[in-house]
C-alpha atoms as one frame of an Amber mdcrd trajectory, in Angstrom:
protein
  19.345  10.719 -47.190  17.016   9.480 -50.028  14.008   9.215 -47.369  14.262
  12.967 -46.112  14.682  13.711 -50.103  11.543  12.098 -50.772  10.098  14.354
 -47.945  11.420  17.244 -48.955   9.823  16.545 -52.695   6.625  15.906 -51.361
   6.662  19.290 -49.345   7.731  20.952 -52.690   4.680  19.797 -54.279   2.511
  20.597 -51.251   3.537  24.224 -51.135   3.761  24.817 -54.737   0.152  23.684
 -54.888  -0.500  25.863 -52.042   1.618  28.654 -53.677  -0.254  28.472 -56.793
  -3.489  31.289 -57.606  -6.796  29.583 -56.566  -8.542  29.124 -59.338  -6.416
  30.495 -62.071  -7.061  34.021 -60.697  -3.421  36.118 -60.523  -3.292  37.411
 -57.112  -1.143  40.597 -56.670   2.303  39.652 -56.334   2.120  36.093 -57.335
   4.319  37.042 -60.097   7.293  36.758 -58.264   6.144  33.211 -56.301   7.422
  31.269 -59.354  10.558  32.114 -58.883  10.330  32.349 -55.188   8.506  29.068
 -54.815  12.306  26.898 -55.482  13.087  24.013 -53.999  15.860  25.460 -51.490
  12.658  27.165 -49.593  11.220  23.651 -48.076  14.437  22.326 -47.050  14.503
  21.147 -43.413  17.372  22.690 -41.483  19.682  20.372 -40.015  20.977  22.243
 -37.233  17.848  23.206 -34.977  18.425  25.106 -31.254  16.800  28.084 -29.985
  17.337  31.087 -31.810  16.151  34.862 -33.495  16.939  33.721 -37.138  15.235
  30.139 -37.267  12.167  32.290 -38.986  14.880  33.490 -41.641  16.230  30.330
 -42.682  14.421  29.631 -45.810  15.590  33.255 -47.058  19.067  32.065 -46.123
  18.313  29.212 -48.190  16.872  30.665 -51.170  19.428  33.529 -51.263  22.363
  30.591 -51.349  20.090  29.191 -54.036  19.901  32.260 -56.137  23.105  34.278
 -55.659  25.458  31.016 -55.756  28.436  32.481 -53.510  31.705  31.405 -53.943
  32.585  32.173 -50.656  30.374  33.067 -47.567  31.991  34.940 -44.362  29.434
  34.829 -40.833  30.523  37.391 -38.516  29.007  35.817 -35.019  28.910  32.100
 -34.343  27.835  32.172 -30.839  24.555  31.585 -32.137  25.603  29.422 -35.197
  22.090  28.669 -36.838  22.110  31.113 -39.480  25.810  29.637 -40.372  24.839
  26.225 -40.471  22.000  27.211 -42.402  24.009  28.940 -45.259  26.543  25.494
 -44.980  23.525  23.318 -45.200  22.468  24.878 -48.685  25.926  24.873 -50.223
  26.176  21.313 -49.857  23.121  20.591 -50.763  23.227  22.325 -53.914  26.591
  20.925 -54.553  28.212  24.325 -54.727  32.364  24.902 -54.489  31.947  27.114
 -52.332  33.761  28.539 -48.746  32.476  29.243 -45.599  33.781  30.431 -42.560
  31.924  31.464 -39.380  34.084  33.978 -37.221  33.300  34.683 -33.575  35.344
  37.932 -32.457  37.632  37.306 -29.540  36.247  39.055 -26.603  37.205  42.347
 -24.634  40.511  41.914 -22.385  39.033  40.198 -19.257  35.792  38.992 -20.594
  35.254  34.986 -20.963  35.362  33.713 -24.708  32.387  31.776 -25.878  32.295
  28.229 -25.835  32.646  27.191 -29.481  32.687  23.319 -28.736  29.121  22.471
 -29.849  29.399  24.324 -32.857  33.122  23.227 -34.276  31.671  19.628 -33.566
  28.582  19.594 -35.383  30.395  21.841 -38.301  33.487  18.845 -38.322  30.748
  16.163 -38.202  29.157  17.572 -41.306  30.565  20.262 -43.153  34.109  19.974
 -42.426  34.961  19.611 -46.135  34.442  23.329 -47.091  33.360  25.169 -43.677
  35.525  26.520 -40.961  34.581  28.112 -37.122  37.649  30.480 -35.951  37.425
  32.726 -33.219  39.964  35.935 -33.351  40.424  39.328 -34.190  37.626  40.981
 -36.438  39.519  41.235 -39.225  39.728  38.979 -42.266  43.766  38.622 -42.279
  44.563  34.616 -41.728  41.022  33.363 -42.348  40.484  33.992 -46.236  42.684
  32.880 -49.341  44.808  36.107 -50.246  43.302  38.054 -53.126  39.544  36.340
 -52.655  36.465  38.539 -52.493  33.239  37.904 -50.428  30.268  37.243 -52.348
  27.929  37.084 -49.059  28.631  38.477 -46.229  25.993  37.439 -42.996  26.376
  39.646 -39.841  24.796  37.767 -36.858  26.199  40.325 -34.164  24.989  43.503
 -32.812  25.782  46.385 -35.226  28.162  48.907 -33.172  30.397  51.454 -33.930
  33.467  49.466 -33.448  31.940  46.854 -35.668  30.679  49.599 -38.595  34.632
  50.719 -38.046  35.577  47.308 -38.740  33.371  46.411 -41.795  34.726  49.304
 -43.139  38.610  48.673 -42.738  38.626  44.747 -42.985  35.846  43.733 -44.539
  33.873  46.017 -47.314  37.395  46.572 -49.543  36.915  42.413 -49.874  33.596
  42.225 -51.278  32.971  41.226 -54.904  30.835  42.988 -57.474  27.856  40.979
 -56.874  28.538  40.646 -53.283  25.369  40.693 -51.058  25.475  41.709 -47.203
  22.358  40.076 -44.905  22.148  41.832 -41.297  20.130  39.738 -38.675  21.008
  42.115 -35.900  20.761  45.690 -35.889  21.582  48.345 -33.506  20.744  51.671
 -32.231  24.281  53.387 -33.222  24.238  56.872 -34.263  25.003  57.087 -38.326
  23.682  53.296 -38.400  21.190  53.727 -40.986  23.104  56.145 -43.265  26.125
  53.753 -42.835  23.778  50.490 -44.347  22.259  53.220 -47.142  26.254  53.433
 -48.221  26.755  49.703 -48.497  23.756  49.256 -50.786  25.519  50.403 -54.240
  22.171  50.442 -55.839  20.238  51.461 -52.729  18.190  48.688 -52.982  17.556
  45.863 -50.295  15.478  43.774 -48.805  13.317  43.599 -45.140  11.653  40.854
 -43.611   9.976  41.808 -40.386   9.016  38.389 -38.784   9.768  37.343 -35.526
  12.812  39.361 -35.821  14.390  41.360 -38.670  16.477  40.288 -41.054  17.711
  42.903 -43.765  19.455  42.053 -47.168  21.470  44.698 -48.762  22.754  44.053
 -52.723  26.102  45.833 -52.316  27.699  44.658 -55.316  26.125  46.131 -58.896
  26.249  42.856 -60.546  23.024  41.310 -59.305  20.685  38.913 -61.335  17.415
  39.179 -62.299  15.729  37.155 -59.181  17.380  39.289 -56.690  16.671  42.299
 -58.501  13.071  41.073 -58.321  13.662  40.440 -54.752  14.797  43.721 -54.262
  12.382  45.710 -55.623   9.656  44.335 -53.184   8.833  47.094 -50.570   6.488
  47.236 -47.795   3.108  48.955 -49.001   3.926  47.396 -52.774   2.695  44.679
 -54.737   4.053  41.013 -54.077   5.772  42.033 -51.014   3.350  40.893 -48.616
   2.565  37.410 -50.427   6.852  37.059 -50.526   6.866  37.848 -46.679   4.148
  35.579 -45.875   5.822  32.909 -47.900   8.936  32.947 -45.904   7.010  33.486
 -42.387   4.904  30.408 -43.299   8.203  28.569 -44.106  10.203  30.172 -41.195
   8.138  29.107 -38.839   8.317  25.406 -39.437  11.597  25.568 -38.600  10.550
  27.622 -35.476   8.168  24.614 -34.912  10.761  21.922 -35.628  12.729  23.508
 -33.451  10.638  23.338 -30.646   9.245  20.229 -31.319  13.014  18.851 -30.964
  13.065  20.844 -28.123   9.946  18.882 -26.930  11.496  15.821 -27.911  14.597
  15.986 -26.390  12.578  17.023 -23.173  10.119  14.137 -23.758  13.518  11.911
 -24.271  15.200  13.558 -21.086  11.634  12.737 -19.263  11.021   9.470 -20.081
  14.918   8.786 -19.530  14.366  10.215 -15.795  11.244   7.840 -15.994  13.167
   5.103 -16.258  15.779   6.235 -14.070  13.060   6.385 -11.280  11.363   3.185
 -12.579  14.958   1.901 -11.542  14.926   3.324  -8.198  12.094   2.460  -7.584
  12.612  -1.071  -8.449  15.603  -0.792  -6.282  13.496   0.850  -3.464  11.175
  -2.066  -3.662  13.619  -4.639  -3.592  15.459  -2.869  -0.378  12.134  -2.735
   0.742  11.991  -6.632   0.434  15.436  -7.071   1.467  14.457  -4.613   4.723
  11.254  -6.425   5.254  13.252  -9.713   5.874  15.827  -8.040   7.651  12.799
  -6.938   9.611  11.705 -10.036  10.086  14.525 -11.694  10.804  15.370  -9.105
  13.302  12.183  -9.474  14.847  13.012 -12.981  15.054  16.463 -12.339  16.715
  14.454  -9.498  19.159  11.701 -12.277  19.940  14.667 -14.435  20.750  16.782
 -12.123  22.676  13.853 -10.807  24.746  12.994 -14.580  25.518  16.739 -14.849
  26.182  16.735 -11.712  28.212  13.406 -12.792  30.080  15.318 -16.248  31.294
  18.055 -14.570  32.094  16.619 -12.282  34.051  14.616 -15.166  35.986  18.309
 -16.816  36.303  19.416 -13.594  37.993  16.555 -13.488  40.263  17.012 -16.682
  41.324  20.753 -16.479  41.764  20.364 -13.334  43.382  17.559 -14.452  45.857
  19.661 -17.969  46.166  22.593 -15.039  47.183  20.291 -13.663  49.658  19.445
 -16.829  51.418  22.804 -18.086  51.212  23.921 -14.637  52.754  21.230 -14.900
  55.683  22.208 -18.503  56.424  25.739 -17.628  56.735  25.074 -14.869  58.915
  22.695 -16.717  61.122  25.410 -19.082  61.320  28.504 -16.834  61.767  26.168
 -15.212  64.839  25.530 -18.838  66.614  29.624 -19.181  66.073  30.175 -15.902
  67.677  27.612 -16.307  70.582  29.493 -19.950  71.301  32.863 -18.748  71.015
  31.622 -15.834  73.680  30.658 -18.706  75.689  33.578 -20.526  75.004  35.904
 -17.498  75.717  33.498 -17.520  79.043  34.219 -20.741  80.286  37.705 -20.789
  79.436  38.015 -17.550  81.120  36.207 -19.140  84.496  37.988 -22.479  84.374
  41.235 -20.309  83.825  40.298 -18.453  86.928  39.455 -21.813  88.655  42.843
 -23.217  87.825  44.253 -20.269  89.649  42.417 -20.429  92.222  43.310 -24.263
  92.589  46.859 -23.438  92.334  46.689 -20.677  95.169  44.781 -22.858  96.808
  47.070 -25.883  96.292  50.111 -23.299  97.213  48.511 -22.421 100.642  48.348
 -26.513 101.022  52.080 -27.147 100.426  53.073 -24.235 102.614  50.586 -25.562
 105.391  52.133 -28.725 104.581  55.648 -27.753 104.679  54.740 -25.965 108.166
  53.185 -29.079 109.114  56.436 -30.917 108.309  58.600 -28.431 110.060  55.974
 -28.755 113.376  56.421 -32.464 112.734  60.053 -32.237 113.307  59.728 -29.748
 115.673  57.498 -32.487 117.255  60.208 -35.138 116.336  62.425 -33.258 118.383
  60.552 -32.737 121.160  59.192 -36.440 120.714  60.675 -37.355 124.224  59.704
 -33.915 126.140  55.819 -34.702 124.965  55.558 -38.407 124.453  52.616 -37.755
 126.501  51.128 -35.835 123.649  52.479 -38.357 121.344  49.182 -40.161 120.682
  47.379 -36.564 120.267  50.113 -35.833 117.535  50.053 -38.998 115.750  46.134
 -38.347 115.463  46.941 -35.478 114.500  49.773 -36.315 111.732  47.033 -38.801
 110.536  44.333 -36.433 109.867  47.000 -33.687 108.463  47.874 -36.923 106.023
  44.190 -38.021 105.479  43.775 -33.984 104.404  46.799 -34.268 102.530  46.033
 -37.242 100.567  42.397 -35.188  99.992  44.252 -32.218  99.301  46.396 -34.161
  96.816  43.589 -35.849  94.809  41.657 -33.071  94.912  44.866 -31.601  93.398
  45.478 -34.328  90.838  41.250 -34.105  89.699  41.949 -30.266  89.233  45.185
 -30.923  86.890  42.755 -33.620  85.018  40.092 -30.905  85.023  42.298 -28.269
  83.735  43.647 -30.414  81.263  40.304 -31.643  79.959  39.377 -28.005  80.025
  42.594 -27.312  77.905  41.647 -30.086  75.517  38.167 -28.963  74.854  39.642
 -24.887  74.255  41.997 -26.786  72.017  39.596 -28.493  70.096  36.944 -25.383
  70.161  40.158 -23.307  68.297  40.441 -26.128  66.054  36.711 -25.813  65.294
  37.345 -21.777  65.242  40.083 -22.019  62.303  37.966 -24.765  60.337  34.711
 -22.398  60.674  36.897 -19.157  59.903  38.233 -21.256  57.084  34.318 -22.244
  55.946  33.897 -18.555  56.330  36.544 -17.383  53.826  34.779 -20.290  51.440
  31.977 -18.946  51.409  33.096 -15.258  51.242  34.912 -16.431  47.861  31.986
 -18.571  47.182  29.907 -15.650  47.514  32.645 -13.089  45.766  32.036 -15.287
  42.555  28.725 -15.497  42.767  28.458 -11.596  42.822  30.927 -11.841  39.808
  28.349 -14.509  38.201  25.527 -11.885  38.789  27.447  -8.481  37.776  28.327
 -11.001  33.987  25.207 -11.636  34.271  23.848  -8.098  34.738  25.908  -6.652
  32.172  24.706  -9.068  29.757  21.622  -8.130  30.566  22.069  -4.765  29.969
  24.004  -5.502  26.483  20.678  -7.420  25.596  18.592  -4.527  26.448  20.622
  -2.112  24.698  20.454  -4.425  21.679  16.842  -5.013  22.134  16.332  -1.174
  22.149  18.369  -0.570  19.095  16.487  -3.170  17.131  13.164  -1.506  18.124
  15.075   1.652  17.198  15.725   0.268  13.845  12.025  -1.278  13.290  10.723
   2.263  14.218  12.794   3.784  11.729  11.590   1.428   8.957   8.196   1.674
   9.690   8.440   5.428   9.897  10.792   5.736   6.510   9.875   7.099   3.409
  10.685   3.962   1.708   8.281   2.082   4.399   5.350   4.985   3.702   6.072
   4.752  -0.337   5.615   0.771  -0.391   3.056   0.653   1.820   0.472   0.279
  -0.675   2.840  -2.345  -2.535   2.929  -4.745   0.799  -0.845  -3.761   0.838
  -1.309  -5.361  -2.712   1.212  -7.804  -2.172  -0.677  -9.379   1.006  -4.179
  -8.787  -0.738  -2.673 -10.755  -4.166  -1.325 -14.091  -1.284  -4.654 -13.964
   0.391  -6.230 -14.224  -2.880
């Protein structure tokens, strides 16, 4: 606070010097500069927001210092710059005053003004003597009983409704030394006549800067300095000098607000810059992480490609082995089928021969039976045919020899048939063994096929993983962060090479 006071005192000296007549020559209107050039003109406003009332803050400071109101009422605090200017002047001067800012309730269905910021600033700086309320336009409930208002600040568009409210609720409670300050005029019919009626002495002061401020001296009891201000009219001596003082000092507040706004923008820009720098650092860390992941994934892709190549080679070899095994088994099967066909033909031939031999043996047995019958007949006729005995004996011997030969042939055929049956049984056993081997080979082929399918599926999964890695690498290389960090990577590689 002391540094601020010293700065204000330094400004007072500077502006006082600037306002002094140059070379001792008194300029027109300089007779009122000495009472106007008070300390309050050079105070710095604490509350700065974009407002058309910024240029009139020195005038408000000066009015409070000069009039020293006991009660000051502001109608309209959505724009709180003029109200807080009154509060600051009261606080700086140490006055035992009450400041009330009133924001009328909105029309039915309209959204009420948000006074959170204004209330927070008021509670933090002027809570001991100032309050901000939002209610109807009347004074009931806002002012102590039988109290009178010394300064009424109108910071709202002047409408017919406001004029009626002023007549009914506010004007009857103005003091004998009351002042009305209008910061927002209006085009309402009867506006001029109403405000001429507000000034009991017909005196007022109008300051046209970036916006218009009209000071109406309503009460008849005005001190000398206020009367001298009221005597300044456009085109009269001293008005332009006073207006220029208020204009130059008011411009300081406008510039201060713009500077504060630019400062806030600069602070926001610095915060955004810091956030962007943090984001850039995060992006760089993410890029490094992605680069490490990319290298790791590249190694994994290379390993997967090598494993996929090995699996492909192994699968090709297994498939070739399977094809060779299948071809070999097919050849063996064809040979076995041919051999079985030959054995079947041999068996059929042997069976046919055995059947023929059986028939021949049966015929011989029948013939032998017939011969035995003949022998019996011959035996009965032996005596009758004694002469033919030798012939019959020879014939019998011949038949016996033939029978022996036939018997030997029959035994030989039986032996041969037994051997053929044994050989056929062995062939059947061989066929059964070959069938089992074929089944074993088929089972082995099935397992090989399943293993090949498993290898193919693993190969497909490996290829899908490889494609996913390749797509991820492609996305990384085409991503915005990758392109943005390309100069960083290049610079990093340059530094490493050095």
